[in-house]
Coordinates of C-alpha atoms and ligand atoms in Angstrom, one line a residue:
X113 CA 1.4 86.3 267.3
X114 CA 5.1 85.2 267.1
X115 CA 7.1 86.8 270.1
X116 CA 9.3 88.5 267.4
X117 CA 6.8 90.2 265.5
X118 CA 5.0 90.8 268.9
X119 CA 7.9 93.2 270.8
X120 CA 9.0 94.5 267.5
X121 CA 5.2 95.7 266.9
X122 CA 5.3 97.4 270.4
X123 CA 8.6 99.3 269.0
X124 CA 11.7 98.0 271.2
X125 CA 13.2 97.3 268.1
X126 CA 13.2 96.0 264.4
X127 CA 12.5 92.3 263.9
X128 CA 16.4 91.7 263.6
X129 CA 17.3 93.8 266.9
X130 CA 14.2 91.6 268.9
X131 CA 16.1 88.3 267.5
X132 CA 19.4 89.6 268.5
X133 CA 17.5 89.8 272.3
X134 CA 15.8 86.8 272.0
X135 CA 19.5 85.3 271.5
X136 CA 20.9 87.4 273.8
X137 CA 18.2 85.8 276.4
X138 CA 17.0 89.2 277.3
X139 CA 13.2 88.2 276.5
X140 CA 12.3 85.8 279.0
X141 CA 8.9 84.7 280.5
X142 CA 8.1 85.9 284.6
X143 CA 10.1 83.0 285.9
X144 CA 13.4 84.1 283.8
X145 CA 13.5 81.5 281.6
X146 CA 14.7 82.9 278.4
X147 CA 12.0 82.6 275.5
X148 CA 12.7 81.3 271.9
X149 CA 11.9 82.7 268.7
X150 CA 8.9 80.2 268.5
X151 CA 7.6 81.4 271.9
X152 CA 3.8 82.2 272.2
X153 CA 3.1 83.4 275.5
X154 CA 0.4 86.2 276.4
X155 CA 2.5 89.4 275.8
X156 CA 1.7 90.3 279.8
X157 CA 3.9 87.5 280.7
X158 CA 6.8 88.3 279.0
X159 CA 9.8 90.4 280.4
X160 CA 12.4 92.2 278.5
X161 CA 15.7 92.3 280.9
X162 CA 13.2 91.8 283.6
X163 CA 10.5 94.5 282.7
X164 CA 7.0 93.7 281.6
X165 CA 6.2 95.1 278.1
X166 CA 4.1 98.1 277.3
X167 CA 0.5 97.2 276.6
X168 CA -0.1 95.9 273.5
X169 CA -2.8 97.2 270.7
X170 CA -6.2 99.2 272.9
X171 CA -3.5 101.7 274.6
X172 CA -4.2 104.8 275.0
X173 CA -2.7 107.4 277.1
X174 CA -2.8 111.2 278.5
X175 CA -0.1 113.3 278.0
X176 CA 0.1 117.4 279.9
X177 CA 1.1 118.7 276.3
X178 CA 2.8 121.7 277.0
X179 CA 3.3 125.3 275.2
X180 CA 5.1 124.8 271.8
X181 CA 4.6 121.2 270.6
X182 CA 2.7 120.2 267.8
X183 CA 0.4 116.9 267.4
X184 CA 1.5 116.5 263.9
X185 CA 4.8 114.9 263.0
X186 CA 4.5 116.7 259.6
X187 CA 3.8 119.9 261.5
X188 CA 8.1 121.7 262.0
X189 CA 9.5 122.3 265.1
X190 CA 8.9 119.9 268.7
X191 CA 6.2 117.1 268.6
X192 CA 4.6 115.3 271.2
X193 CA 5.8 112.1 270.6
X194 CA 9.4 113.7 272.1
X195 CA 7.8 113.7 275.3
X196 CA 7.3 109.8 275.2
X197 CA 9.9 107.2 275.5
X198 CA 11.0 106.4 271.3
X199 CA 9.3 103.6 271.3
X200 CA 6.1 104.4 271.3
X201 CA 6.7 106.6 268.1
X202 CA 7.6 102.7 266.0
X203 CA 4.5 101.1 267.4
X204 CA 2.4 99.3 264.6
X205 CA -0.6 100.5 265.1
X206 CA 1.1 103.6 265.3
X207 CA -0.1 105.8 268.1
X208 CA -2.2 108.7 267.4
X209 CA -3.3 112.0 269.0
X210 CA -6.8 111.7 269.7
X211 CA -8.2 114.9 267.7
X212 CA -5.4 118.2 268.4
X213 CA -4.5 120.6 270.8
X214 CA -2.8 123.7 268.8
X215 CA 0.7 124.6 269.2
X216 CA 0.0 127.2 271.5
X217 CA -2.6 124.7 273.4
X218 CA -1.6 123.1 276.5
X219 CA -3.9 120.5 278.5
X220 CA -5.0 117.0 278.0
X221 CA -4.1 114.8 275.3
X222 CA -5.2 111.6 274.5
X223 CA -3.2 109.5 272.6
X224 CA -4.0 105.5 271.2
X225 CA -3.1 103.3 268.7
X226 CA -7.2 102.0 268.7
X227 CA -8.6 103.5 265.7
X228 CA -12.0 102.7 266.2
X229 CA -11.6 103.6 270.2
X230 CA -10.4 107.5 268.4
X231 CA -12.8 107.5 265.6
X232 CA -15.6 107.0 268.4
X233 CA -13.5 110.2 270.5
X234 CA -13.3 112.3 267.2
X235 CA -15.8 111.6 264.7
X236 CA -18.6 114.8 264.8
X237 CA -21.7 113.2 265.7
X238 CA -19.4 112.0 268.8
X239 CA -20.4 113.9 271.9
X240 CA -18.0 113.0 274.6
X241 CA -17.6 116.3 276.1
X242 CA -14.1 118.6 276.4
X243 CA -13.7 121.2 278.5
X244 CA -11.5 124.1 278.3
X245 CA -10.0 126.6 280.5
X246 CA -9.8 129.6 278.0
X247 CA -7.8 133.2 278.8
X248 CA -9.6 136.4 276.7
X249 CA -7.9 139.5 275.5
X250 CA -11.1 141.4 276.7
X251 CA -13.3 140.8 279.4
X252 CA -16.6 138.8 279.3
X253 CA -19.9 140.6 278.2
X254 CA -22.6 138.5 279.5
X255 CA -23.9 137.7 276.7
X256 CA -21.6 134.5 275.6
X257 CA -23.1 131.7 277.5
X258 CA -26.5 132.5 275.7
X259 CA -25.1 132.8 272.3
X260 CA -23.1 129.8 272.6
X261 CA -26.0 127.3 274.2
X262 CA -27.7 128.8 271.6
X263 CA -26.9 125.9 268.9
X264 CA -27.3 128.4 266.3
X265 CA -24.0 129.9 266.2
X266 CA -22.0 129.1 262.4
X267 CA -18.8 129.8 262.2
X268 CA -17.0 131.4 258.8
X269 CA -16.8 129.0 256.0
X270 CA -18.7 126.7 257.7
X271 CA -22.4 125.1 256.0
X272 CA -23.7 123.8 260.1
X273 CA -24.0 125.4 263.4
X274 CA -22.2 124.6 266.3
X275 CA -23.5 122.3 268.9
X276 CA -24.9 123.9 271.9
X277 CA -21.9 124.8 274.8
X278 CA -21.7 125.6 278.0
X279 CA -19.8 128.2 279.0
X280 CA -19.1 129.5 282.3
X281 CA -17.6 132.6 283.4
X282 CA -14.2 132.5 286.0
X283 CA -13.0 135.9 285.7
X284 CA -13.7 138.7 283.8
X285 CA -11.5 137.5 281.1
X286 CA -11.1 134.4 281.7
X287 CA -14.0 131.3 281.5
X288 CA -14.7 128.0 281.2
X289 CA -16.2 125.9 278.7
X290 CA -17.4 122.8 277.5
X291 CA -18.1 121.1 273.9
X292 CA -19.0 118.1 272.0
X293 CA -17.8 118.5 269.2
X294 CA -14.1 118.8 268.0
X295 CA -13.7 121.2 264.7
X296 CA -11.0 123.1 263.7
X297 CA -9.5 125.6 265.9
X298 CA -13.3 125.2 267.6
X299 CA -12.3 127.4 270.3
X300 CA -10.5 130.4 269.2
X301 CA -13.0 130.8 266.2
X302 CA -16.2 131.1 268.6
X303 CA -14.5 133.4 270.7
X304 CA -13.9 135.1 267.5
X305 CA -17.0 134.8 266.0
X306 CA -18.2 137.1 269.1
X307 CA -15.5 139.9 268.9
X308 CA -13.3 138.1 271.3
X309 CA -9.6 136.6 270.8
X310 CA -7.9 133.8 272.7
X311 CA -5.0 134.4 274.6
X312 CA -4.2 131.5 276.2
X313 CA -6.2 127.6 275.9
X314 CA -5.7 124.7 278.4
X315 CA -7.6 121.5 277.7
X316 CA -8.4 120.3 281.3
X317 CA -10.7 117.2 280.6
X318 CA -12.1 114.6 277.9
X319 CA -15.5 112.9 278.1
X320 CA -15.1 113.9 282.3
X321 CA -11.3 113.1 282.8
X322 CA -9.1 115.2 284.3
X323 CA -5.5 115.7 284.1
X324 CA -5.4 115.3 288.0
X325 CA -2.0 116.2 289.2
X326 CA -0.2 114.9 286.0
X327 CA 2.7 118.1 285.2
X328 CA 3.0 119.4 282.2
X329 CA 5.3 117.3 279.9
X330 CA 4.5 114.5 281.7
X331 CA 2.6 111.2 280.4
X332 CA 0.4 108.1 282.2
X333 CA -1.5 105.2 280.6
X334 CA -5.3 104.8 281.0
X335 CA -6.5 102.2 283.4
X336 CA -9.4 100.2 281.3
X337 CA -12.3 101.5 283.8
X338 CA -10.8 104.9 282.5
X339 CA -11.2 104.2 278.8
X340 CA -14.8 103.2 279.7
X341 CA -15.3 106.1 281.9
X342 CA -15.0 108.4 278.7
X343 CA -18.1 107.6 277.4
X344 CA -20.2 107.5 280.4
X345 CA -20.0 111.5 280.5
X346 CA -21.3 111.2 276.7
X347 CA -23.9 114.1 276.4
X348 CA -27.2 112.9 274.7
Ligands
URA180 N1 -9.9 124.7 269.9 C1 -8.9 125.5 269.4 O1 -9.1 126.6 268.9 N2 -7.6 125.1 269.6 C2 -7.3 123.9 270.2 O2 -6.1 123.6 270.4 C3 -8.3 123.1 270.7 C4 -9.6 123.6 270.5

C-alpha cells in the first residue's frame, strides 16, 4: 500500500496532513532517511519523528474499562475510545469492542479492527469462555451453580436456553463465573432470572486471559501468541 494511504489508514492523520509529514521529512525509514510519497516499505520499518507505527490491520488490544464508560460511540456520555490515544478512533478498519461490557461494567475489553478475528470472539456458537467476578444484593442460596450448569435455563423473551456455566461461589454474595456465550446483559438477567440482582460486574478474563496487573483506564496491545492463546481455552 502507498505510504500515504498506509499512516493515514492507521489514523495519524488525513491523507493531506501525512503529505504535509512526508514533506516535512518526519516519515523516514529506521536509518532516518526521509521516505517519499512513492515509498513502499513494510509499515514496521517506518518511523514517524523517530517512532515505529502502531500495528497495522490484525490489532487487537485490552483495555481495564472502568465504571461509567460506554462501548458504543452512539451510546451519550464517556466512551472508551477516550481512554486510547485519538488515533486509534480514525483507523480504517475502524477498531471495535469485541462484544460489550455495560456502563456500569468494568473489566476486560478486547478491542480490534479484525472482523473476522471478533466475529470468531462474538458470534453465539463461539465458545471462548468469559469469566466474571459478579457482586449480589443477596447472598448465595446453593442452588445457582446447579441451575446454571444446568443448560436449561431461558431467559425472558428469549426462544433458546442458555449454555451450561460454571459458577463458583467467593462470598456469600459475591461469586464467580464463567460463560460461552455473550448475549445481552447475559449476566445480570441470569442472576435475575433466579431472584437475584447484580450489584457490581468485573470482567476478569476472555478465552483464559487475564487483565494481569493492567489498572483500570489503562490499555496494552496483544502479543500474537496472545491472540492465539484465546482460542486454545475454547470449551468444546
Ligand atoms: N453481562 C452483563 O449483564 N453485562 C455486561 O456488561 C457483561 C455481561
Amino acid at each position: 500500500m502507498r505510504l500515504v494511504r498506509l499512516v493515514a489508514n492507521l489514523g495519524y492523520g488525513s491523507q493531506k496532513e501525512v503529505r504535509g509529514m512526508i514533506r516535512d521529512g518526519r516519515l523516514t525509514s529506521e536509518d532516518g532517511t526521509p521516505l517519499t510519497a512513492e515509498s513502499r516499505l513494510d509499515h514496521r520499518l517506518i518511523r514517524l519523528d523517530g517512532e515505529g507505527l502502531d500495528p497495522g490491520p490484525g490489532m487487537v488490544l485490552m483495555l481495564h474499562k472502568p465504571f461509567g464508560y460506554t462501548c458504543s460511540t452512539s451510546d451519550p456520555g464517556r466512551v472508551v475510545y477516550e481512554l486510547l490515544p485519538e488515533r486509534f478512533g480514525r483507523r480504517n478498519p475502524v477498531l471495535a469492542p469485541v462484544g460489550r461490557l455495560d456502563r456500569d461494567s468494568t473489566g476486560l475489553l478486547l478491542m480490534t479492527d479484525d472482523g473476522a478475528l471478533l466475529h470468531r470472539i462474538t458470534a453465539p456458537r463461539s465458545h471462548v469462555p468469559k469469566t466474571y467476578e459478579v457482586t449480589l444484593a443477596r447472598p448465595l442460596t446453593g442452588e445457582e451453580a446447579a441451575v446454571f450448569a444446568s443448560g436449561t435455563l431461558m431467559l425472558r423473551s428469549e426462544t433458546t436456553p442458555l449454555a451450561p456455566a460454571l459458577l463458583e461461589a467467593v462470598e456469600p454474595c459475591r461469586a464467580r463465573i464463567t460463560i460461552v456465550e455473550g448475549r445481552y446483559h447475559q449476566i445480570k438477567r441470569m442472576f435475575a432470572a433466579i431472584g437475584n440482582h447484580v450489584e457490581q460486574l468485573h470482567r476478569s478474563a476472555v478465552g483464559g486471559l487475564g487483565l494481569g496487573g493492567l489498572a483500570s483506564g489503562k490499555w496494552r496491545l496483544l502479543t500474537q501468541g496472545e491472540i492465539a492463546g484465546l482460542f486454545e481455552s475454547e470449551a468444546e
